[in-house]
CSV table of C-alpha atoms in Angstrom, one decimal:
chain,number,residue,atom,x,y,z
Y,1,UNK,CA,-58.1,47.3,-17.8
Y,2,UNK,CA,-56.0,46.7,-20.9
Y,3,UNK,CA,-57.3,44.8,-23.6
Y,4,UNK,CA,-56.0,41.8,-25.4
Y,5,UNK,CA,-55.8,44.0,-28.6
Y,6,UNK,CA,-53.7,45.6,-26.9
Y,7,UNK,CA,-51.2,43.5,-25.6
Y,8,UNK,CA,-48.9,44.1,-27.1
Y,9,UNK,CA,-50.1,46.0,-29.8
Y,10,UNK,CA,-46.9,47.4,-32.0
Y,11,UNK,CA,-49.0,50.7,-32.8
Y,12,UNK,CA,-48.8,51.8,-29.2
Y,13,UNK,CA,-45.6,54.0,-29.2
Y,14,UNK,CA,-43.1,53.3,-25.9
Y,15,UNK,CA,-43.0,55.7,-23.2
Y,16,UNK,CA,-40.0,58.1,-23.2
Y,17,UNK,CA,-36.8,56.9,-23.1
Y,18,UNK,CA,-37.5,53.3,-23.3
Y,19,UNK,CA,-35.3,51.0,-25.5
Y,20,UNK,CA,-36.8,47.4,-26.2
Y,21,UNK,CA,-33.6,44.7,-25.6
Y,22,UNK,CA,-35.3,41.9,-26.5
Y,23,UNK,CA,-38.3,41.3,-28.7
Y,24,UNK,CA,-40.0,37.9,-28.9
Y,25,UNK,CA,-43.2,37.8,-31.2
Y,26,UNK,CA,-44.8,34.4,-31.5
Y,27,UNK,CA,-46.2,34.6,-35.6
Y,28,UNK,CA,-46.6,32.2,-38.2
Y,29,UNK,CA,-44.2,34.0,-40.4
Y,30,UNK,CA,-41.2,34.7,-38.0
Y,31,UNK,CA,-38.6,32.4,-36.5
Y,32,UNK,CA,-39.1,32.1,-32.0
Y,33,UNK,CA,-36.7,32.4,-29.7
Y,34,UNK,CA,-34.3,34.6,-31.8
Y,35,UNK,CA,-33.8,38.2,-30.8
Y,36,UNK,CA,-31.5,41.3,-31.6
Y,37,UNK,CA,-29.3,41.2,-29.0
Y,38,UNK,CA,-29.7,38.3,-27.0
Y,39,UNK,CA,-29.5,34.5,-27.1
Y,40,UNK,CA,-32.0,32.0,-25.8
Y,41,UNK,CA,-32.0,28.5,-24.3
Y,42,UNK,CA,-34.9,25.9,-24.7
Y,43,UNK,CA,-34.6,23.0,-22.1
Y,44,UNK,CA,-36.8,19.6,-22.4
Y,45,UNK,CA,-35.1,16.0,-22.1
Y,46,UNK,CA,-36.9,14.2,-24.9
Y,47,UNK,CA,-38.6,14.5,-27.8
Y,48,UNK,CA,-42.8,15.4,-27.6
Y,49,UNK,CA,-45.5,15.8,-29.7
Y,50,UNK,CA,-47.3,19.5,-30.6
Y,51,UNK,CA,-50.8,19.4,-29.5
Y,52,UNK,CA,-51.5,21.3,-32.7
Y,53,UNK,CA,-49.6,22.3,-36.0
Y,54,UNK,CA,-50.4,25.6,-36.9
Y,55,UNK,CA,-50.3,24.8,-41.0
Y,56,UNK,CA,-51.5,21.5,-41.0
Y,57,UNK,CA,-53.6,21.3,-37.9
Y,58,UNK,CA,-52.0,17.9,-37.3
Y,59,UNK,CA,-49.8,16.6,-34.3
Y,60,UNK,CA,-46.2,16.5,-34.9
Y,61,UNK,CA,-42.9,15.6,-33.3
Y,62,UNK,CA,-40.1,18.1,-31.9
Y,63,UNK,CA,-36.7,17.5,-31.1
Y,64,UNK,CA,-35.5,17.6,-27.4
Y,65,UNK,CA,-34.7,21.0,-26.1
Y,66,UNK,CA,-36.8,22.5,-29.0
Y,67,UNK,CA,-39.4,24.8,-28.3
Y,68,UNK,CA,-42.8,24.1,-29.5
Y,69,UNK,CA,-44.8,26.5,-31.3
Y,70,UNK,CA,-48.9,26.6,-31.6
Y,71,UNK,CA,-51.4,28.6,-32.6
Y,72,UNK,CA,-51.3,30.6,-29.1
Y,73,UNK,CA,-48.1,30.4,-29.0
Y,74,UNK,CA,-45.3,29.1,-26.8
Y,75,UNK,CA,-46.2,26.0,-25.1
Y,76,UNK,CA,-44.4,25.6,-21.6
Y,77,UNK,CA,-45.5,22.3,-20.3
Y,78,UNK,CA,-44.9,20.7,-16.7
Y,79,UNK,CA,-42.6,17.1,-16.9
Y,80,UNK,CA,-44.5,13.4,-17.8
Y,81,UNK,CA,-44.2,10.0,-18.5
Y,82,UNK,CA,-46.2,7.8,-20.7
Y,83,UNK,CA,-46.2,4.5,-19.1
Y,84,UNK,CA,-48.3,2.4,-21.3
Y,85,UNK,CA,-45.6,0.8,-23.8
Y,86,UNK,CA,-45.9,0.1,-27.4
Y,87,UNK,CA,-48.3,3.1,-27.0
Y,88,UNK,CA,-49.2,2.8,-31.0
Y,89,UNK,CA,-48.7,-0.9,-31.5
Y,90,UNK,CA,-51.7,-2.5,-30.4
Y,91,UNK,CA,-50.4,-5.9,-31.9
Y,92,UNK,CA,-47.9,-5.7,-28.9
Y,93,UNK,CA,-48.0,-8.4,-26.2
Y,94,UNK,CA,-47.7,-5.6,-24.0
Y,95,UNK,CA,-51.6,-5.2,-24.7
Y,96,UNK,CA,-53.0,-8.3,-23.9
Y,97,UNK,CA,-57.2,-9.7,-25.0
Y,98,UNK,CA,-58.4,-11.2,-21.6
Y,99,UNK,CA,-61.8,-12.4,-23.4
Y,100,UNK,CA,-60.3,-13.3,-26.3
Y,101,UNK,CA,-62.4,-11.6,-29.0
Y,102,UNK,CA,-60.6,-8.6,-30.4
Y,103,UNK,CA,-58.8,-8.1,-33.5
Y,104,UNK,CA,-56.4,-5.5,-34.5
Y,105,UNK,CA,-55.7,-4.0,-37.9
Y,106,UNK,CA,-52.4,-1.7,-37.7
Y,107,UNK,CA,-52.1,1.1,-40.3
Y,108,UNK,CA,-55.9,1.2,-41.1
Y,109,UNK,CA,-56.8,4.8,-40.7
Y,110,UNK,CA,-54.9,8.2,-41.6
Y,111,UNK,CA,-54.6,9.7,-38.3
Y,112,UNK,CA,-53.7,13.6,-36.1
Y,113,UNK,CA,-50.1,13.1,-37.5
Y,114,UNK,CA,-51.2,13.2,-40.9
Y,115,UNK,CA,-50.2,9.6,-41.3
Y,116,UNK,CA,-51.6,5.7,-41.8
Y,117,UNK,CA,-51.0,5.6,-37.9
Y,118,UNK,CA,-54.2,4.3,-36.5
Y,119,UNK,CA,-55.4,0.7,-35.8
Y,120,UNK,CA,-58.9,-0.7,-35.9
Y,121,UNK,CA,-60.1,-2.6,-32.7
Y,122,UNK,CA,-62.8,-5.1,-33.6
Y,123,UNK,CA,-64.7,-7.7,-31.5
Y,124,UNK,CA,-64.6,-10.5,-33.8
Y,125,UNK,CA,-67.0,-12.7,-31.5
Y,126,UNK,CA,-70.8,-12.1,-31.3
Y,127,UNK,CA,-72.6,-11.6,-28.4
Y,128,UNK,CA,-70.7,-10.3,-25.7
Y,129,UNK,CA,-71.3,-8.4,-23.0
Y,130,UNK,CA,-67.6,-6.7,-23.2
Y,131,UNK,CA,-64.9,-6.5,-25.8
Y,132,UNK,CA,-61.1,-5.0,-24.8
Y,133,UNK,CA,-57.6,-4.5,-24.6
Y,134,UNK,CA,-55.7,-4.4,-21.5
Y,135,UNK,CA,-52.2,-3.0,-20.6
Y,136,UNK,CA,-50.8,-3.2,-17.0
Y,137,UNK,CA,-48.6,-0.3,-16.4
Y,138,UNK,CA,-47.3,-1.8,-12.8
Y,139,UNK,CA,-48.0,1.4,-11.4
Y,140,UNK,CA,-51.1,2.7,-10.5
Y,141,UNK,CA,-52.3,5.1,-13.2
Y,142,UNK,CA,-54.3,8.6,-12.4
Y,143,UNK,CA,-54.5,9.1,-15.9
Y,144,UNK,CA,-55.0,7.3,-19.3
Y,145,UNK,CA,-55.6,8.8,-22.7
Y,146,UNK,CA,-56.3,7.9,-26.0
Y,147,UNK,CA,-57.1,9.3,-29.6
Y,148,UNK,CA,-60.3,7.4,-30.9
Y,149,UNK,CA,-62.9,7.9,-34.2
Y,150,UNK,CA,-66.1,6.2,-34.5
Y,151,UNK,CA,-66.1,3.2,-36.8
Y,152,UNK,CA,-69.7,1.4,-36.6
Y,153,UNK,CA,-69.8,2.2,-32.9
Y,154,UNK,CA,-70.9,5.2,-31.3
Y,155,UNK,CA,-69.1,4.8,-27.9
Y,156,UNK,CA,-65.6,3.5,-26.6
Y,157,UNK,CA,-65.1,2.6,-23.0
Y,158,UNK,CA,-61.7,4.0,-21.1
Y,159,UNK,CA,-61.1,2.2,-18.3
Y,160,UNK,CA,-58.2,3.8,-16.1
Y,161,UNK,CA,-57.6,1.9,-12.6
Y,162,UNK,CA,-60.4,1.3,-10.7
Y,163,UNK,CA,-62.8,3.8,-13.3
Y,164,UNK,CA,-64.6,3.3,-16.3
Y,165,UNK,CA,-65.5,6.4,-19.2
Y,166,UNK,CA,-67.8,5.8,-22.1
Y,167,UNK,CA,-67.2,8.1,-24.3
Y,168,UNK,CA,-69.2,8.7,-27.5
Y,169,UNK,CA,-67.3,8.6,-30.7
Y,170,UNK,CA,-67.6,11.3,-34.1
Y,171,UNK,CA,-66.3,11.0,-37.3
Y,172,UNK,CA,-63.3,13.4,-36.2
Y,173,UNK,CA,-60.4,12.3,-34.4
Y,174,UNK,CA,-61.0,13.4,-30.4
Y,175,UNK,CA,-58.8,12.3,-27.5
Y,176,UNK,CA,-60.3,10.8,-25.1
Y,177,UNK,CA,-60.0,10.5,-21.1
Y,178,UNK,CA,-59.8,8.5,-18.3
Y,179,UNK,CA,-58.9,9.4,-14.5
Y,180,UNK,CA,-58.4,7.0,-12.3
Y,181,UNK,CA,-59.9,7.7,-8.2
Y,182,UNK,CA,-56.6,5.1,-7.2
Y,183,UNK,CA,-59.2,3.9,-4.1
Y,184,UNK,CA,-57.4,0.3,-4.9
Y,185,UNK,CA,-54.6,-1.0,-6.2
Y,186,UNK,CA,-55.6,-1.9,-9.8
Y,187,UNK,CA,-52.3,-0.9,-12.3
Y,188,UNK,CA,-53.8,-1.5,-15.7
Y,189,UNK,CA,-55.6,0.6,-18.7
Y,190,UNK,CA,-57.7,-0.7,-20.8
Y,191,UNK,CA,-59.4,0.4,-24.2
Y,192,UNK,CA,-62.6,-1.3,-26.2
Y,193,UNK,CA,-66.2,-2.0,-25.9
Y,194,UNK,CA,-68.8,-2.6,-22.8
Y,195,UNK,CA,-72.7,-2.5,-22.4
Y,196,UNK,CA,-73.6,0.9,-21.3
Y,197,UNK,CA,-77.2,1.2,-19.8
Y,198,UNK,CA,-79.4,-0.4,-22.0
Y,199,UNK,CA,-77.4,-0.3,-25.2
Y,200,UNK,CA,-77.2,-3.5,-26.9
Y,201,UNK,CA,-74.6,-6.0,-26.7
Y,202,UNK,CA,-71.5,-5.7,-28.3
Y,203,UNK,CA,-72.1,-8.3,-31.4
Y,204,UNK,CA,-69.2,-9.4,-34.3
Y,205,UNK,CA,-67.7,-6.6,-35.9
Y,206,UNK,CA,-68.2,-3.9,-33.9
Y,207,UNK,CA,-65.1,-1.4,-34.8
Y,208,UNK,CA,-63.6,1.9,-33.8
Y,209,UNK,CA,-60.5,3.6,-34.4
Y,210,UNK,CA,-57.8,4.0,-32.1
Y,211,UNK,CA,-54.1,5.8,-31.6
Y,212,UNK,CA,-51.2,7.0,-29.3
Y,213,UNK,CA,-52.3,5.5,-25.7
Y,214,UNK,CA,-50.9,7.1,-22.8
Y,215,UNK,CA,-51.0,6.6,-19.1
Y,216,UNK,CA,-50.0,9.1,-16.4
Y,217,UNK,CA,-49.3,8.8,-13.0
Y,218,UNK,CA,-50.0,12.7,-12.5
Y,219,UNK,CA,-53.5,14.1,-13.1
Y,220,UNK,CA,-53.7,16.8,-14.9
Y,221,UNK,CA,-56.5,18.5,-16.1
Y,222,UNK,CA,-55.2,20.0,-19.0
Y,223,UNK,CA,-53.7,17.8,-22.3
Y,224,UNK,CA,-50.8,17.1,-21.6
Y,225,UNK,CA,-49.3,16.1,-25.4
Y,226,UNK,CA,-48.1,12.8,-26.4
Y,227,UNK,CA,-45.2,11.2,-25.7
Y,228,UNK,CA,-44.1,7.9,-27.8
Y,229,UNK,CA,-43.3,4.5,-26.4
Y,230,UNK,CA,-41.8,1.3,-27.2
Y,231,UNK,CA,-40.4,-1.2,-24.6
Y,232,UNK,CA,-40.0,1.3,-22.1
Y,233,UNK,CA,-41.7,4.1,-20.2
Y,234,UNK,CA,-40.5,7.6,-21.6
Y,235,UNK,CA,-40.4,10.8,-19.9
Y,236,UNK,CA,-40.3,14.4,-20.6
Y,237,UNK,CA,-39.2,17.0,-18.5
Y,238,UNK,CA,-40.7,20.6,-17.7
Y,239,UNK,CA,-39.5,22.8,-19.8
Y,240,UNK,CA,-37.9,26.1,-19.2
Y,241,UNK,CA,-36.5,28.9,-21.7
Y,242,UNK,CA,-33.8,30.6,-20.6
Y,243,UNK,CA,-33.4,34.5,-22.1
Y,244,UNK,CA,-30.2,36.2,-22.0
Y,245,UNK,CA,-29.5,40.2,-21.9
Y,246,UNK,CA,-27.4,42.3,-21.0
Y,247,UNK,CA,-30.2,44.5,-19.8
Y,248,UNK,CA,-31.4,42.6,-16.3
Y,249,UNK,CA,-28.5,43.2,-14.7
Y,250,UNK,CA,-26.7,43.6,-11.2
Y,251,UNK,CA,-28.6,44.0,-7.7
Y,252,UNK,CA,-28.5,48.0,-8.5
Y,253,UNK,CA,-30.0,48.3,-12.1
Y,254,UNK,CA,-33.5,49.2,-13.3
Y,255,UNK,CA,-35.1,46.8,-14.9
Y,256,UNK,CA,-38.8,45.3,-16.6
Y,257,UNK,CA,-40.0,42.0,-17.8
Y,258,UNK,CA,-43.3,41.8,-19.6
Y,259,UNK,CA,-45.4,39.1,-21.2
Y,260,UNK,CA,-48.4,37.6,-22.4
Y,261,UNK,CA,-49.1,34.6,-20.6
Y,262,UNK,CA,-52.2,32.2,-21.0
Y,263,UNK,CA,-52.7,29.7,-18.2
Y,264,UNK,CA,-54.0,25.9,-19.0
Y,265,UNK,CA,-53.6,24.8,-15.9
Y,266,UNK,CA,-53.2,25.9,-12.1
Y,267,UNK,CA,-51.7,23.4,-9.8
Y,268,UNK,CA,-53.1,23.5,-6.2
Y,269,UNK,CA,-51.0,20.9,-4.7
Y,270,UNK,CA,-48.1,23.6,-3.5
Y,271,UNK,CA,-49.3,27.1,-3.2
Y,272,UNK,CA,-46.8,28.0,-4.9
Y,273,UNK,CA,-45.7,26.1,-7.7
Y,274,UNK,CA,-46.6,27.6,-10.9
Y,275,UNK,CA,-43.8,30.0,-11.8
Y,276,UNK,CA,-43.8,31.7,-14.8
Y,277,UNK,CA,-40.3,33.9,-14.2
Y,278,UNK,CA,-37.5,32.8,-12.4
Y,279,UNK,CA,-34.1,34.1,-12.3
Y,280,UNK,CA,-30.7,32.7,-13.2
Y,281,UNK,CA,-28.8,34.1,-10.6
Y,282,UNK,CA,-29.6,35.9,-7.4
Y,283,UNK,CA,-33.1,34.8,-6.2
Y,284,UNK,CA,-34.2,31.4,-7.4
Y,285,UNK,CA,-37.7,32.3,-8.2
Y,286,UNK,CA,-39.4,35.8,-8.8
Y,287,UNK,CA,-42.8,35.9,-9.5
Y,288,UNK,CA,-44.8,32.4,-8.9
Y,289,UNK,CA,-48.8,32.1,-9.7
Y,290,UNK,CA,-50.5,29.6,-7.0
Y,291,UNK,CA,-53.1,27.6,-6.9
Y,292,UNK,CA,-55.9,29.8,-6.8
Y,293,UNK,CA,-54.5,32.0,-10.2
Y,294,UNK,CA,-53.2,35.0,-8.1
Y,295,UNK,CA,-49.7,36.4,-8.7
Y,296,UNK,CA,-46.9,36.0,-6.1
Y,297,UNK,CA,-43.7,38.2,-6.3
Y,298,UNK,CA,-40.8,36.6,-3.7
Y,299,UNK,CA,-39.5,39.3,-1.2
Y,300,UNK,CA,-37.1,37.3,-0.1
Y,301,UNK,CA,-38.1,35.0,2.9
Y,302,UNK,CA,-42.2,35.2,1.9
Y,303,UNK,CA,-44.6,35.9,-0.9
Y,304,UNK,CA,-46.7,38.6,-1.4
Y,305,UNK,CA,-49.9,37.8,-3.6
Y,306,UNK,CA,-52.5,39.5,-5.2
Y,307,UNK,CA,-54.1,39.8,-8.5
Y,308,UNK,CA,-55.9,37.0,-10.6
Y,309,UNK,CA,-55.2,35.2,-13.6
Y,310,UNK,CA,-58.1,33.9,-14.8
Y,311,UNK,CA,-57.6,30.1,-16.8
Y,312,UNK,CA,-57.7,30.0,-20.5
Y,313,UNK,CA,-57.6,33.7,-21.3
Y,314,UNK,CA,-54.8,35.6,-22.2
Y,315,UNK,CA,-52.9,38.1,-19.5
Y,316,UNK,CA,-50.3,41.1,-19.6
Y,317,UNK,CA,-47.9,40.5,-17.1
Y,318,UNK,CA,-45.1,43.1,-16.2
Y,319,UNK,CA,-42.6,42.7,-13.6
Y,320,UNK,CA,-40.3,45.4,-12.9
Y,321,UNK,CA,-37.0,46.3,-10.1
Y,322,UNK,CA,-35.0,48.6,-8.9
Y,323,UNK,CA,-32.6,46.6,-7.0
Y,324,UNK,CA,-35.0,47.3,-3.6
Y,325,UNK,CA,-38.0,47.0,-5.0
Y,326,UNK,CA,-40.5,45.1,-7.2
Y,327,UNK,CA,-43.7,45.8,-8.1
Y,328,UNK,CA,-46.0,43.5,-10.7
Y,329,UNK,CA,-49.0,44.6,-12.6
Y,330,UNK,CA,-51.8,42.6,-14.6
Y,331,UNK,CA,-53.4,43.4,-17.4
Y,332,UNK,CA,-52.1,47.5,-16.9
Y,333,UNK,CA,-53.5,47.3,-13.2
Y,334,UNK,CA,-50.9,47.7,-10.6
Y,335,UNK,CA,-51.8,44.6,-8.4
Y,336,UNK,CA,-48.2,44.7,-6.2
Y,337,UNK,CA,-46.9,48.8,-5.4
Y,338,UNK,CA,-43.4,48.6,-4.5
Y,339,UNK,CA,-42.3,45.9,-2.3
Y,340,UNK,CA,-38.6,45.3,-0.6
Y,341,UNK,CA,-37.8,42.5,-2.2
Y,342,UNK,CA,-35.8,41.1,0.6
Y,343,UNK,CA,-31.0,40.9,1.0
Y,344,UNK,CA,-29.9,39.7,-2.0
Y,345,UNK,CA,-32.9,39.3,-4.3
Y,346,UNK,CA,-32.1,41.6,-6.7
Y,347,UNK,CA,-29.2,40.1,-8.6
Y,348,UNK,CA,-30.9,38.9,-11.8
Y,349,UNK,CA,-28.4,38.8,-14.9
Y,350,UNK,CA,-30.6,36.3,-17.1
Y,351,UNK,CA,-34.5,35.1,-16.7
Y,352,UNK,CA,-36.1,31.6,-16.7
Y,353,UNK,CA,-39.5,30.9,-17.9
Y,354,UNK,CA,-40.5,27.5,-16.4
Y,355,UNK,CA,-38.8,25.8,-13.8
Y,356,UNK,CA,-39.3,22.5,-13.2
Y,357,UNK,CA,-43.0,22.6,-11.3
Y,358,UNK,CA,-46.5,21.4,-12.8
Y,359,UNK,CA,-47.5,24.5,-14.5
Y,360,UNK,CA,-49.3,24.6,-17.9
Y,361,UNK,CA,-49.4,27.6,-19.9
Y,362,UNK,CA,-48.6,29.3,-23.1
Y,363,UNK,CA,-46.5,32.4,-23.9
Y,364,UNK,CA,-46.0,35.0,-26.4
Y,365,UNK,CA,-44.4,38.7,-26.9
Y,366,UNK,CA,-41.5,38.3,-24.0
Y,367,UNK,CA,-39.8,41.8,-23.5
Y,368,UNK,CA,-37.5,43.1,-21.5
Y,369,UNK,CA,-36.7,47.0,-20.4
Y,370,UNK,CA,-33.6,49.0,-19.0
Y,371,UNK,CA,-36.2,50.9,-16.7
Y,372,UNK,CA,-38.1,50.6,-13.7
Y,373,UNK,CA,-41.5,50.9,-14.7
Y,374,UNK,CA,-44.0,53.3,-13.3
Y,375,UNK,CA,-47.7,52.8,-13.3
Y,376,UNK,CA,-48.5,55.1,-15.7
Y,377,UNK,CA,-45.8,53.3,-18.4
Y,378,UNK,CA,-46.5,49.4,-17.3
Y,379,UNK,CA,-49.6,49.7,-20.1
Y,380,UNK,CA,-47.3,50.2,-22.9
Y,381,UNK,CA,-44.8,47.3,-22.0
């Protein structure tokens, strides 16, 4: 079994013969996406938030079709929409006070951006039994997030659709969750203050902190990161990276693709919707991962699986051809011997990572190889 010092470690010479074509390191001190001999694309419609600045630690804003960076590297992320508007305004008539006892105060906290971006939601009438702010979407939400801090109050309720969270507050900024069980027809969010058990009743001046709302209508079960809004729902799409070389080439030529991938998500709802390679040309998709974490390589008409990714820990991936055959291996392990790949699959000029389906995951270390790896050089790629 390799190990993750070892993947991929640049003390470990290459096998014989083996040129690398393209070289993508994820570190803080070099540039991504830029390689000898080679160009890249970087596809997303619309701007998005990091999750995590690597220097500063806080969230911060990328342009469209940029790719983000974070600690663990490349961060491929599956399409959204935030559909609470005004999602940092909470002045906004868009968020309405059915009791009639809260008070906002914009700008009154330095929040994850670094900046004076965080309001302060305060029940400015004394005992009662609920204090909140409520936002209907007009779609039923499965999803609804929000970054919160304690103020005087250790808990914040999250209401999402027909479900309620109370969530205990720190002195550190956390994001906070709701999921909706959509068992009714209930299209609004709401944020603020409720009884819970036998805590007392929410009394005047009772505060928290609150920032960047979002509402889903896809559950996900990894962060998905935040998307802006003003009058209007915004969306992002899935994001794929094109990679260019002249070295995955033509039905006939030898070729490998390795990787580090870390998986933040699986999706179960299509067997086989979390692709991680894809092709430009030729075959549409090569190697998937479904539901369950095992890898998939298309052989034209069917999949063959096997092999497990396991979620949240780092894999070697290597897919390799011949212009028959593929074969994959994990982590050094062979885990698919050659397989006929099927009339016409083997034309792959470029490579896609991503493609449009609701896979999570982060990348690092993409190479690619004018050979047709064997088992005994896969744990070098």
């Amino acid at each position: 079994m390799l190990t993750l010092d070892l993947m991929k470690n640049d003390d470990v010479p290459l096998p014989s013969g083996y040129g690398i074509v393209m070289y993508a390191p994820i570190k803080e001190d070099m540039t991504p996406l830029v390689y000898a001999n080679s160009s890249t694309a970087h596809v997303r419609a619309g701007s998005a938030s990091t999750r995590e600045d690597r220097i500063t630690g806080y969230i911060t804003d990328t342009a469209a079709n940029t790719a983000r960076i974070e600690s663990d590297g490349l961060l491929m992320e599956p399409p959204s929409t935030n559909y609470a508007l005004h999602s940092n305004d909470f002045e906004n008539a868009a968020w309405t006070d059915p009791a009639g006892n809260i008070t906002i105060t914009p700008a009154a906290q330095i929040c994850v951006d670094g900046l004076l971006s965080a309001s302060k939601i305060e029940c400015d009438i004394g005992s009662f039994p609920y204090a909140y702010l409520e936002q209907d979407i007009g779609i039923v939400p499965k999803r609804f997030s929000i970054w919160a801090k304690r103020g005087n109050r250790d808990s914040l309720a999250v209401a999402c659709s027909d479900q309620i969270t109370f969530v205990q507050l720190t002195d550190q900024w956390q994001r906070v969750y709701c999921a909706g069980l959509n068992t009714d027809s209930d299209t609004t969010v709401k944020i603020g203050f409720a009884i819970e058990g036998d805590e007392e009743e929410i009394v005047a001046g009772t505060y928290a902190y609150i920032a960047f709302a979002q509402a889903e209508t896809l559950f996900y079960d990894a962060d998905t990161t935040y998307i802006p809004t003003t009058i209007a729902a915004v969306g992002r799409t899935a994001e794929v990276s094109t990679f260019h070389t002249d070295n995955i080439h033509a039905a006939t030529g030898n070729w490998a693709v390795a990787l580090n991938v870390k998986f933040d998500r699986f999706d179960d709802a299509d067997p086989n919707n979390n692709i991680f390679f894809r092709s430009e040309s030729g075959i549409s998709r090569l190697l998937y991962c479904n539901g369950s974490g095992e890898l998939g390589v298309n052989v034209g008409s069917s999949f063959v699986y096997a092999g497990q990714l396991i979620l949240g820990e780092w894999h070697r991936v290597v897919l390799t051809g011949n212009g028959t055959n593929y074969r994959a291996f994990l982590d050094g392990d062979e885990v698919i011997p050659a397989t006929a790949h099927g009339a016409g699959a083997g034309a792959v000029t470029n490579f896609q990572i991503g493609a449009g389906r609701n896979h999570m995951f982060h990348l690092k270390n993409v190479r690619t190889y004018s050979h047709y790896a064997s088992s005994s050089d896969a744990i070098y790629l």
